[in-house]
Amino acid sequence: MDICVCVKRVPGTGSTILLTDDGMNVDTRHLGFTIGPHEECAVEEAVQIVTAHGGSVTVLTAGPPEAEEQLRYALSLGADRGVLIDTGPEELDAEQTASALTQAIRQLESGGSRFDMLLFGNESADASHYQVGIRVACALELPMVGGVKGIQIDEAAGTLDLRRDAAGGIEVYRTPLPAAVAVAEGLNLPRYPSMRGRLRAMKARLDTVEVQLEPGGLRKRGLRRPAEQGSQTVMLGTGPEAADAVADVLEELGVV
Amino acid sequence: MTVLAIVEHDGGVPTAGSLQAVAVAAQVGGTGSAEAVAFGPGAELLRPRLVTAGVARLHVLEHDLLDDYSPETWGESLAQLVGQLRPDGVVAAGTDRGNELMAQAAARAGLPFAANCVAVDGGTGTSPAWQLTRARVGGLLYEDADLTASVKMLSLAAGVEVATAPSAADSHELPVEVFTPELPADFAYSRVVERAGHTTGVTLATAPVVVSGGRGVASAEGFAPLEELAELVGGAVGCSRVATNNGWRPHSDQVGQTGTRIAPDLYIACGISGATQHWVGCMNAKAILAINTDPEAPMVTRATYAVIGDVQDVLPAVIAAVRRRAGASTGRRPALT
Ligand SMILES: Cc1cc2nc3c(=O)[nH]c(=O)nc-3n(C[C@H](O)[C@H](O)[C@H](O)COP(=O)(O)OP(=O)(O)OC[C@H]3O[C@@H](n4cnc5c(N)ncnc54)[C@H](O)[C@@H]3O)c2cc1C
C-alpha cells in the first residue's frame, strides 16, 4: 500500500481568535502551529496500514515554507517522505488548494507508480471548506468517501470498507481501490512522536514540488467574529460549600 | 432567476434543513424562482409540502444507482442536472451529506462551492457576484466573501434561521420533471454495504444535560462522579480532547470542533479550560456551569454559573445535595443507619 496523506498547517488558537488589523487573517504572531486532529488521525492510520501491509507513507502539504514543520511532525510519527508545495504566505482558496495537491500528486505519480490510497482530513481546522479532498479525488477520477471513522482493507478483493457516522447510527461504504478517503477524529488514537522519530524527522530531506495556480470563484473579503452575547458569570461559591447553590440552579433550570 | 434547492427527505418528508434551503433559494432568487431537486424513491411524495413552501418545480433524479446514497453517483448526477438546467444557483443544507454532495457536484461541474453560509445576498444584477458570509471553525469565525461563478453553489450552516418564503396558499399541481443521468458502466463509486442504528437511550447530541470533563478530571476513574451526576439528572457524559487523547473517554464523548457540537439545556464543564475548539462545541448550551480551580479560566469567565474548586471535592457534594432534595421531595428520608 502506497499512501499519500494531505495535511495543512493551521494556527493552534487559544481561548479567543484574534484577527490582523486588516481583518483578512487570523493574527498568528503569538500562536503555535499544528495539523488538525482529523489529519493527525490520517497520518496515524496510514502509518498503521503500512506497518501491517507494507508500502510507504508520503505526506504532502500546500502552504508557506514554514509548513515544513508540519511535514516533519508527520515524519516523526512514522511517515516515510515529506513533500512541500510552497504556495507562499497568502491563504489559498479551496479550488487552489485542490489544484495544487492534484498537480503535485500527478508529478509524484509521473514515475508510473500510483498511490493506492489518498488520505485527507474531513475539513481543514481553520478554513473549513469541506471540499478539498473531494476535488482532488474527482480530478484524479478516484472514488471518495468523507467523515470516515473506520477503515478496513481487503487486499485480495481490492476494496476498502469505510465506516462513518450517519444520522442516528453508522453506515459502511465499500469502495474499490485505488481510492481517496477523508477521515475524522475518532478513527484512531494518534501516537505521540518518539524520540527516535523526532531525530529522524529532524534530519530528513524534504522534497519540493512546483505548481501553477489560478484563483477560484470564492473570494474572501474579510474575517470577523460573530457578536458574542457577553453575560456576567454568576459565582455560586467555592469548593463543596457551593453544592446547595448548585442544587438550587439545577432546580431552577428544571433539570432535577 | 432560477435557484435550485436540494431537498433531503425521508420517504417524502423533507428535513428541516432542506426547507431552509428552499426558503433561501426563494429569498435570493425572488418569487417563483425556487425549484427543488430530490433523489431517490418517494421524492414525488414531497409535492404537497413543496408547493406550500413556494417551490415552482420539482426535479427528481432517477437511476438504478441512485436509490441508495452514494457520494459519487449522486454528485455526478447533480453535476449533470446543473449542466443541463444552468440555474443561477444551487442551495443545500450544510449537513455532512449535503456538503459532500455539493462538493462532489461542484468538483465535477468545475464550479466553486461555498460551504456553511450564514447569510446570502444574490446582489442587484449589476454585480455578477453573490455576497455571502460563511461560518469557519464551526461558527467561531465568519468569512465575508464574493462568490463568482456561472452557477453559484452553496450550503447553509446548521442552525441558520432564515425567514421562510411567503407561503403560496394555492395548491396548484407542482410540475415534476424526471432527470435520468448517464452513469458509465465502469464508474467507480462507493456503495453502502451496512447500516446500523445506535443503541437507544440518552446520547451526547440530544441529552438535556451534559456533564463534561477535561484535564482537571485527571484520570478515567476521575469520571465516576461525572457519570453519577449525569445518571442522576438523566444526562450524558461529555469530555474535552485532552480526555480523549489520554484514553480516559471514547472520542464519541468529545465535545468541540472535531467532536460533537451540542446545545443542551445545561452544560456542566468540569476541569475544562474553554479553548476555542472546545467552546465551539458547547457555546449553544442554554446555560453553562463551570467547575474549575482557576477563576480566570475562559470557561469560567464565559459561563452562566461557576464554582471555583476541585472537581473531586465539588461534585460529590453536589450529588449529595441533589440526592437529599430528591429524597425530600418524594417524602423519603435518607435511611438512618
Ligand atoms: C484544530 C483543533 C481542533 C480541536 N478540537 C477540539 C475538540 O473538538 N474538543 C476539545 O475539547 N478540544 C479540541 N482541541 C483542543 C483544545 O485546543 C484544547 O487543547 C482542549 O480543549 C483542552 O482541554 P482541557 O480544557 O480539558 O484541558 P486544559 O486546557 O489543560 O484545561 C484544564 C482545566 O482544568 C482546570 N483544572 C485542573 N485541575 C482541576 C481540578 N482538580 N478541578 C477543577 N479544575 C481543574 C484548569 O484550571 C484548566 O482550566 C482542538 C485543538 C485544535 C488545534
XYZ file of C-alpha atoms and ligand atoms in Angstrom:
646
model
C 0.000 0.000 0.000
C 1.458 3.323 -1.035
C -0.449 6.060 0.731
C -0.370 9.824 0.309
C -1.665 11.905 3.235
C -2.513 15.566 2.654
C -2.139 17.841 5.686
C -2.468 21.573 6.352
C -0.547 23.911 8.625
C -3.092 25.702 10.851
C -2.753 28.010 13.859
C -3.374 26.449 17.263
C -5.647 29.157 18.592
C -6.154 29.514 22.338
C -9.179 30.904 24.142
C -10.001 33.673 21.651
C -9.318 34.179 17.971
C -7.586 37.489 17.248
C -7.584 38.961 13.761
C -4.975 41.004 11.900
C -5.655 44.758 11.641
C -6.934 44.466 8.069
C -9.315 41.694 9.148
C -8.117 39.377 6.419
C -6.444 36.734 8.544
C -6.092 35.251 11.995
C -3.345 37.037 13.916
C -0.826 34.265 14.412
C 2.018 36.312 15.900
C 1.646 34.672 19.290
C 0.416 31.279 18.175
C 1.977 27.915 17.542
C 1.012 25.849 14.516
C -0.245 22.332 14.132
C -2.031 19.981 11.759
C -5.708 19.434 12.506
C -6.871 16.479 14.598
C -8.507 14.837 11.569
C -5.180 14.919 9.759
C -3.285 13.584 12.758
C -5.597 10.588 12.588
C -4.980 10.307 8.833
C -1.218 10.146 9.355
C -1.600 7.644 12.198
C -3.881 5.430 10.105
C -1.506 5.491 7.138
C 1.419 4.501 9.352
C -0.617 1.672 10.890
C -1.749 0.397 7.473
C 1.770 0.418 6.073
C 3.102 -1.289 9.196
C 0.532 -4.066 8.686
C 0.512 -4.334 4.878
C 3.877 -2.921 3.806
C 4.317 0.066 1.489
C 5.095 3.699 2.101
C 3.559 6.859 3.521
C 4.070 10.171 1.732
C 2.907 13.360 3.454
C 2.020 16.275 1.214
C 1.229 19.862 2.106
C 0.474 23.055 0.206
C 1.369 26.141 2.193
C 4.089 28.556 3.226
C 7.671 27.285 3.538
C 7.135 27.096 7.325
C 4.730 24.182 6.721
C 7.936 22.153 6.698
C 7.397 21.965 10.472
C 4.139 20.048 9.955
C 5.745 17.687 7.440
C 8.482 16.914 9.948
C 5.882 16.287 12.612
C 4.206 13.719 10.341
C 7.605 12.151 9.648
C 8.221 11.888 13.390
C 5.014 9.837 13.637
C 6.378 7.378 11.083
C 5.690 8.779 7.600
C 8.454 7.997 5.082
C 8.552 11.018 2.834
C 7.578 14.677 3.121
C 6.685 16.837 0.123
C 6.155 20.593 0.285
C 4.304 22.652 -2.312
C 5.473 26.164 -1.490
C 2.454 28.337 -2.240
C 3.642 31.361 -0.254
C 2.134 33.216 2.689
C -1.324 34.007 1.229
C -4.265 31.789 2.130
C -5.353 29.673 -0.835
C -8.999 29.173 -1.723
C -10.338 25.629 -1.803
C -10.040 25.287 -5.581
C -6.431 26.446 -5.479
C -5.514 24.072 -2.664
C -7.113 21.166 -4.503
C -5.397 22.117 -7.744
C -2.004 22.371 -6.001
C -2.424 18.945 -4.404
C -3.680 17.382 -7.652
C -0.754 18.735 -9.659
C 1.704 17.558 -7.025
C 0.215 14.063 -6.839
C 0.370 13.796 -10.645
C 4.037 14.756 -10.515
C 4.756 12.279 -7.730
C 2.990 9.588 -9.741
C 4.675 10.512 -13.030
C 7.248 7.797 -12.475
C 4.418 5.364 -13.158
C 3.620 4.168 -9.649
C 0.195 5.208 -8.408
C -0.842 5.759 -4.833
C -3.249 3.089 -3.642
C -4.859 5.500 -1.246
C -5.093 9.251 -0.712
C -5.993 10.339 2.811
C -7.342 13.752 3.793
C -8.800 15.343 6.897
C -12.552 15.791 6.528
C -12.273 19.578 6.674
C -9.429 21.920 7.469
C -9.357 23.198 11.040
C -9.204 26.862 10.021
C -10.968 27.478 6.695
C -13.450 24.571 6.900
C -14.282 24.452 3.183
C -15.369 20.774 3.286
C -14.273 20.021 -0.278
C -10.540 19.871 -0.939
C -10.227 16.080 -0.756
C -13.300 15.614 -2.919
C -11.931 17.962 -5.587
C -8.620 16.131 -5.705
C -10.378 12.763 -5.892
C -12.617 13.938 -8.740
C -9.690 15.371 -10.686
C -7.839 12.074 -10.343
C -11.028 10.068 -11.007
C -10.931 8.272 -7.689
C -13.918 7.215 -5.586
C -14.119 9.179 -2.360
C -15.883 8.870 0.981
C -15.726 11.525 3.734
C -16.196 11.637 7.504
C -14.641 8.184 7.848
C -14.003 6.787 11.336
C -13.066 3.208 10.443
C -11.026 1.744 7.549
C -10.822 -1.954 6.753
C -8.735 -3.156 3.846
C -9.482 -6.272 1.808
C -6.325 -6.520 -0.264
C -7.422 -9.687 -2.080
C -10.667 -8.103 -3.257
C -9.021 -4.706 -3.781
C -11.633 -2.903 -1.706
C -11.946 -0.710 1.362
C -14.767 -0.811 3.885
C -15.263 2.678 5.252
C -17.372 3.353 8.331
C -18.793 6.728 9.206
C -21.429 8.206 11.471
C -24.840 8.791 9.944
C -27.986 10.301 11.405
C -28.788 8.081 14.374
C -26.205 5.395 13.627
C -23.402 4.350 11.327
C -23.037 3.397 7.691
C -20.336 1.394 5.934
C -19.327 2.062 2.325
C -17.437 -0.367 0.134
C -15.044 1.341 -2.248
C -12.788 -0.062 -4.974
C -9.050 0.693 -4.745
C -7.336 2.981 -5.558
C -9.472 5.372 -3.538
C -9.481 8.642 -1.647
C -10.766 8.900 1.909
C -11.391 11.931 4.133
C -11.156 10.870 7.753
C -12.454 12.318 11.008
C -11.048 12.343 14.502
C -12.092 9.209 16.367
C -10.646 6.970 13.618
C -7.802 6.030 15.963
C -5.800 7.414 18.859
C -2.760 9.086 17.282
C 0.576 8.274 18.898
C 2.943 10.850 20.313
C 6.196 11.126 18.384
C 9.024 9.027 19.816
C 12.451 10.493 20.457
C 13.845 8.363 17.644
C 11.083 9.530 15.344
C 11.815 13.150 16.153
C 15.518 12.788 15.450
C 14.844 11.008 12.172
C 12.361 13.711 11.156
C 14.766 16.496 12.060
C 17.394 15.145 9.707
C 15.095 14.040 6.882
C 15.372 15.673 3.491
C 12.082 17.104 2.269
C 11.067 17.182 -1.375
C 9.507 20.192 -3.044
C 7.124 20.384 -5.960
C 6.154 23.432 -8.005
C 2.682 24.118 -9.326
C 0.752 26.769 -11.280
C -2.368 28.199 -9.645
C -5.358 30.236 -10.853
C -7.699 31.910 -8.354
C -11.021 30.136 -7.829
C -14.523 31.594 -7.715
C -14.853 32.188 -3.967
C -13.002 35.340 -2.910
C -12.551 36.194 0.757
C -13.350 39.828 1.575
C -12.517 39.551 5.249
C -12.935 37.710 8.511
C -14.864 38.789 11.596
C -16.006 37.356 14.873
C -19.739 36.943 15.310
C -21.159 39.028 18.143
C -20.975 37.197 21.457
C -23.763 37.610 23.954
C -21.414 38.534 26.785
C -23.095 37.714 30.075
C -21.799 38.151 33.582
C -20.902 34.848 35.255
C -22.888 34.151 38.440
C -20.428 32.900 41.054
C -22.036 30.151 43.109
C -19.221 29.800 45.602
C -16.023 27.963 46.330
C -15.470 24.256 46.962
C -18.037 21.792 48.366
C -19.867 24.611 50.201
C -21.244 25.702 46.824
C -23.198 22.447 46.474
C -26.516 23.831 47.692
C -26.288 26.829 45.406
C -25.629 24.420 42.509
C -28.629 22.296 43.505
C -30.757 25.479 43.541
C -29.656 26.266 39.994
C -30.381 22.711 38.843
C -33.878 23.050 40.293
C -34.400 26.471 38.728
C -33.384 25.122 35.337
C -35.762 22.212 35.843
C -33.112 19.542 35.320
C -33.747 17.833 38.681
C -33.548 33.756 -11.934
C -33.672 30.074 -11.098
C -32.240 28.762 -7.858
C -32.282 25.052 -7.100
C -32.708 23.774 -3.563
C -31.544 20.271 -2.697
C -34.265 18.579 -0.692
C -33.120 15.744 1.558
C -36.069 13.680 2.608
C -37.095 10.552 4.370
C -39.670 8.838 2.182
C -41.170 12.150 1.064
C -40.835 14.079 4.336
C -38.343 16.922 3.841
C -35.739 17.618 6.511
C -35.930 20.967 8.337
C -32.590 21.980 6.825
C -33.915 21.328 3.333
C -36.861 23.645 3.916
C -34.349 26.291 4.977
C -32.551 25.696 1.679
C -35.851 26.176 -0.183
C -36.500 29.384 1.769
C -33.066 30.767 0.934
C -33.429 29.802 -2.740
C -36.735 31.706 -2.880
C -35.317 34.659 -0.987
C -32.244 35.012 -3.184
C -33.992 34.397 -6.471
C -37.312 36.117 -5.847
C -40.853 34.803 -6.211
C -41.243 31.792 -8.459
C -37.507 31.213 -8.765
C -37.067 28.301 -6.364
C -37.025 24.823 -7.832
C -36.427 21.683 -5.812
C -34.123 18.748 -6.550
C -34.697 15.409 -4.866
C -33.192 11.959 -5.141
C -34.441 8.525 -4.525
C -37.702 6.685 -4.070
C -40.553 8.658 -2.598
C -39.362 12.014 -3.958
C -42.739 12.659 -5.620
C -44.403 12.466 -2.219
C -42.721 15.804 -1.487
C -45.085 17.671 -3.819
C -47.712 18.991 -1.376
C -45.128 20.153 1.141
C -43.014 21.838 -1.527
C -45.970 23.660 -3.088
C -46.746 25.366 0.195
C -43.063 26.231 0.564
C -43.271 28.207 -2.677
C -41.405 25.809 -4.973
C -42.163 26.251 -8.685
C -40.943 22.889 -9.976
C -39.552 19.618 -8.676
C -36.693 17.810 -10.398
C -36.452 14.150 -9.494
C -33.216 12.325 -10.225
C -33.829 8.724 -11.175
C -31.403 5.916 -11.922
C -30.808 2.393 -10.616
C -27.601 3.599 -8.980
C -29.343 6.444 -7.129
C -31.775 4.504 -4.949
C -29.308 4.439 -2.085
C -26.994 7.347 -1.359
C -23.508 7.193 -2.826
C -21.346 10.322 -2.868
C -20.009 9.766 -6.379
C -23.194 8.714 -8.213
C -25.304 11.394 -6.532
C -22.617 14.033 -7.059
C -22.163 13.163 -10.733
C -25.935 13.170 -11.282
C -26.343 16.578 -9.686
C -23.452 17.909 -11.787
C -25.218 16.647 -14.944
C -28.530 18.200 -13.897
C -26.812 21.516 -13.186
C -25.105 21.296 -16.571
C -28.451 20.822 -18.303
C -30.533 23.389 -16.385
C -27.811 26.035 -15.928
C -29.546 27.559 -12.870
C -28.201 30.733 -11.253
C -27.559 28.943 -8.004
C -27.897 25.737 -6.016
C -28.551 25.736 -2.256
C -28.320 22.757 0.109
C -28.414 22.202 3.845
C -24.879 22.069 5.269
C -25.261 18.581 6.709
C -22.414 16.087 6.325
C -24.216 14.632 3.354
C -25.295 17.993 1.941
C -21.754 19.340 1.957
C -20.397 16.116 0.496
C -22.965 16.072 -2.300
C -22.408 19.732 -3.183
C -18.619 19.383 -3.142
C -18.852 16.327 -5.399
C -21.182 18.094 -7.835
C -19.164 21.335 -7.820
C -15.899 19.495 -8.397
C -17.382 17.542 -11.302
C -19.021 20.618 -12.849
C -15.875 22.723 -12.396
C -17.636 25.229 -10.127
C -16.694 26.836 -6.804
C -18.654 25.866 -3.695
C -19.190 27.919 -0.542
C -19.842 25.658 2.436
C -21.816 26.566 5.559
C -23.142 30.022 4.715
C -24.948 32.046 7.356
C -26.061 34.865 5.029
C -26.527 35.109 1.259
C -27.193 38.143 -0.921
C -27.873 37.497 -4.588
C -26.989 41.105 -5.353
C -28.664 43.583 -7.662
C -27.896 42.125 -11.040
C -25.247 44.725 -11.840
C -22.641 42.714 -9.984
C -22.342 39.125 -11.111
C -21.046 38.029 -7.696
C -23.174 36.851 -4.800
C -22.097 38.283 -1.495
C -22.178 35.814 1.303
C -20.983 35.125 4.793
C -19.795 31.655 5.688
C -19.015 30.038 9.017
C -15.482 28.883 9.638
C -14.370 26.805 12.593
C -17.911 25.745 13.403
C -19.150 29.341 13.588
C -16.438 30.904 15.777
C -15.367 32.977 12.829
C -17.306 34.472 9.915
C -15.841 34.941 6.461
C -17.383 37.555 4.177
C -16.801 36.517 0.601
C -17.791 37.074 -3.037
C -18.904 34.053 -4.989
C -18.421 34.492 -8.721
C -19.463 31.631 -10.980
C -21.923 30.822 -13.754
C -23.758 28.676 -11.175
C -23.391 29.622 -7.502
C -23.255 26.552 -5.311
C -23.581 26.941 -1.554
C -24.710 25.202 1.594
C -26.258 26.661 4.734
C -24.668 26.298 8.151
C -26.708 24.175 10.516
C -28.973 26.225 12.737
C -29.180 29.268 10.465
C -32.565 30.894 10.777
C -33.969 32.218 7.514
C -37.332 33.870 7.177
C -39.401 31.251 5.383
C -40.758 32.103 1.960
C -44.223 33.581 1.637
C -46.373 30.502 1.580
C -48.104 30.131 -1.757
C -51.508 29.174 -0.462
C -52.863 27.951 -3.797
C -52.384 24.234 -4.094
C -51.576 24.101 -7.805
C -50.111 20.860 -9.049
C -46.379 21.052 -8.671
C -44.794 20.194 -12.028
C -42.365 17.302 -11.741
C -39.529 16.695 -14.149
C -37.637 13.446 -14.080
C -33.945 13.582 -14.921
C -32.045 10.394 -15.662
C -28.279 10.887 -15.519
C -25.817 8.953 -17.606
C -23.526 6.887 -15.429
C -20.943 4.865 -17.370
C -20.751 1.141 -16.635
C -17.204 1.385 -15.274
C -17.996 4.351 -12.994
C -16.018 3.923 -9.747
C -18.207 4.658 -6.760
C -18.750 3.763 -3.114
C -21.854 1.864 -2.112
C -23.424 1.341 1.289
C -22.982 -2.243 2.470
C -24.151 -1.823 6.040
C -26.325 0.473 8.141
C -26.853 0.232 11.864
C -28.675 2.365 14.400
C -27.122 3.340 17.687
C -28.463 1.795 20.836
C -31.270 3.976 22.058
C -31.023 5.978 25.263
C -29.583 9.345 26.157
C -26.983 10.417 23.618
C -24.461 13.211 23.860
C -26.099 15.014 20.943
C -29.604 15.042 22.408
C -29.170 14.927 26.206
C -30.817 17.833 28.073
C -27.871 17.948 30.492
C -24.260 17.125 29.677
C -21.713 16.645 32.445
C -18.352 17.072 30.769
C -14.801 16.615 31.995
C -11.360 17.728 30.875
C -7.779 17.594 32.037
C -8.869 18.669 35.513
C -10.643 15.319 35.970
C -7.162 13.790 35.840
C -7.954 10.127 35.027
C -10.514 7.683 33.642
C -11.574 6.819 37.193
C -11.963 10.514 37.933
C -15.046 10.468 35.652
C -17.016 8.346 38.163
C -18.690 11.321 39.890
C -19.457 12.868 36.480
C -21.194 9.656 35.448
C -23.085 9.546 38.715
C -24.352 13.107 38.355
C -25.253 12.551 34.695
C -27.274 9.496 35.633
C -28.974 11.368 38.450
C -30.204 14.148 36.145
C -30.893 11.966 33.094
C -27.969 13.428 31.213
C -24.934 12.249 29.276
C -21.203 12.460 29.922
C -19.033 14.563 27.619
C -15.337 15.386 27.580
C -12.588 17.555 26.132
C -9.978 16.424 23.634
C -7.422 16.086 26.392
C -9.622 13.406 27.998
C -9.973 11.637 24.632
C -6.281 11.825 23.788
C -5.354 10.384 27.162
C -7.694 7.477 26.568
C -9.910 8.414 29.543
C -13.040 8.603 27.360
C -14.012 7.419 23.856
C -13.969 10.008 21.084
C -17.756 9.704 20.811
C -17.897 11.641 24.118
C -15.799 14.531 22.813
C -17.420 17.947 22.608
C -15.993 20.524 20.228
C -14.830 21.417 16.766
C -13.680 17.910 15.922
C -16.084 16.219 18.309
C -19.813 16.779 18.665
C -21.456 20.209 18.727
C -24.269 20.206 21.235
C -26.989 22.518 22.561
C -28.237 21.069 25.870
C -30.283 22.973 28.433
C -27.326 22.782 30.792
C -23.649 22.063 30.161
C -21.546 21.333 33.238
C -17.866 21.810 32.369
C -15.600 20.190 34.959
C -11.896 20.947 34.747
C -12.173 22.260 31.178
C -10.316 25.478 30.354
C -12.537 26.611 27.460
C -10.213 26.629 24.449
C -11.951 27.945 21.301
C -12.069 24.460 19.796
C -13.926 23.165 22.828
C -16.093 26.261 23.285
C -17.499 25.996 19.768
C -18.972 22.636 20.753
C -20.831 23.863 23.850
C -21.474 27.567 23.213
C -25.054 26.883 22.118
C -25.996 25.412 25.504
C -28.808 27.391 27.159
C -26.786 27.557 30.389
C -23.216 26.609 31.297
C -21.938 25.771 34.761
C -18.140 25.742 35.071
C -16.394 23.923 37.894
C -12.734 24.866 37.835
C -9.858 25.575 40.224
C -8.891 28.609 38.147
C -11.241 31.633 38.418
C -9.544 33.133 35.341
C -10.181 30.139 33.064
C -12.039 31.267 29.904
C -14.714 28.655 30.601
C -15.355 30.293 33.977
C -15.480 33.857 32.650
C -17.841 32.860 29.813
C -20.077 30.508 31.805
C -23.519 31.382 33.146
C -22.613 29.963 36.574
C -19.320 28.962 38.134
C -17.975 27.178 41.166
C -14.294 27.635 41.997
C -12.866 24.432 43.337
C -11.545 20.953 42.713
C -13.964 18.769 40.718
C -13.377 15.820 43.006
C -14.451 17.884 46.042
C -17.322 19.797 44.454
C -19.111 17.051 42.511
C -19.640 14.581 45.406
C -21.115 17.434 47.452
C -23.406 18.424 44.559
C -24.506 14.807 44.107
C -25.280 14.543 47.825
C -27.269 17.790 47.748
C -29.292 16.670 44.719
C -29.998 13.291 46.334
C -31.073 14.956 49.591
C -33.570 17.118 47.749
C -34.836 14.285 45.580
C -35.382 12.259 48.768
C -37.127 15.170 50.466
C -39.453 15.944 47.568
C -40.691 12.359 47.321
C -41.210 12.269 51.076
C -38.482 9.702 51.565
C -35.915 10.310 54.259
C -32.323 9.163 53.919
C -32.074 5.819 55.745
C -30.800 6.153 59.304
C -28.008 3.631 59.536
C -7.760 22.088 15.244
C -8.044 21.730 16.670
C -9.254 21.109 16.992
C -9.548 20.798 18.319
N -10.753 20.199 18.600
C -11.105 20.032 19.906
C -12.380 19.489 20.279
O -13.183 19.094 19.431
N -12.685 19.393 21.596
C -11.827 19.796 22.585
O -12.176 19.690 23.779
N -10.605 20.268 22.261
C -10.224 20.385 20.949
N -8.965 20.854 20.665
C -8.007 21.034 21.777
C -8.160 22.360 22.512
O -7.382 23.326 21.864
C -7.667 22.240 23.967
O -6.351 21.769 23.971
C -8.516 21.316 24.839
O -9.880 21.603 24.688
C -8.116 21.487 26.273
O -8.781 20.538 27.077
P -8.991 20.819 28.631
O -9.790 22.048 28.802
O -9.523 19.557 29.213
O -7.513 20.970 29.172
P -6.721 22.286 29.679
O -6.784 23.358 28.671
O -5.419 21.806 30.132
O -7.599 22.772 30.888
C -7.723 22.091 32.088
C -8.561 22.948 33.024
O -8.831 22.211 34.192
C -8.659 23.047 35.334
N -8.336 22.137 36.441
C -7.176 21.478 36.686
N -7.287 20.691 37.754
C -8.542 20.838 38.219
C -9.276 20.256 39.288
N -8.735 19.359 40.095
N -10.562 20.629 39.451
C -11.131 21.553 38.620
N -10.488 22.121 37.605
C -9.214 21.758 37.385
C -7.582 24.012 34.947
O -7.697 25.203 35.696
C -7.882 24.229 33.466
O -8.778 25.316 33.291
C -8.633 21.116 19.345
C -7.416 21.726 19.001
C -7.111 22.028 17.683
C -5.811 22.680 17.362
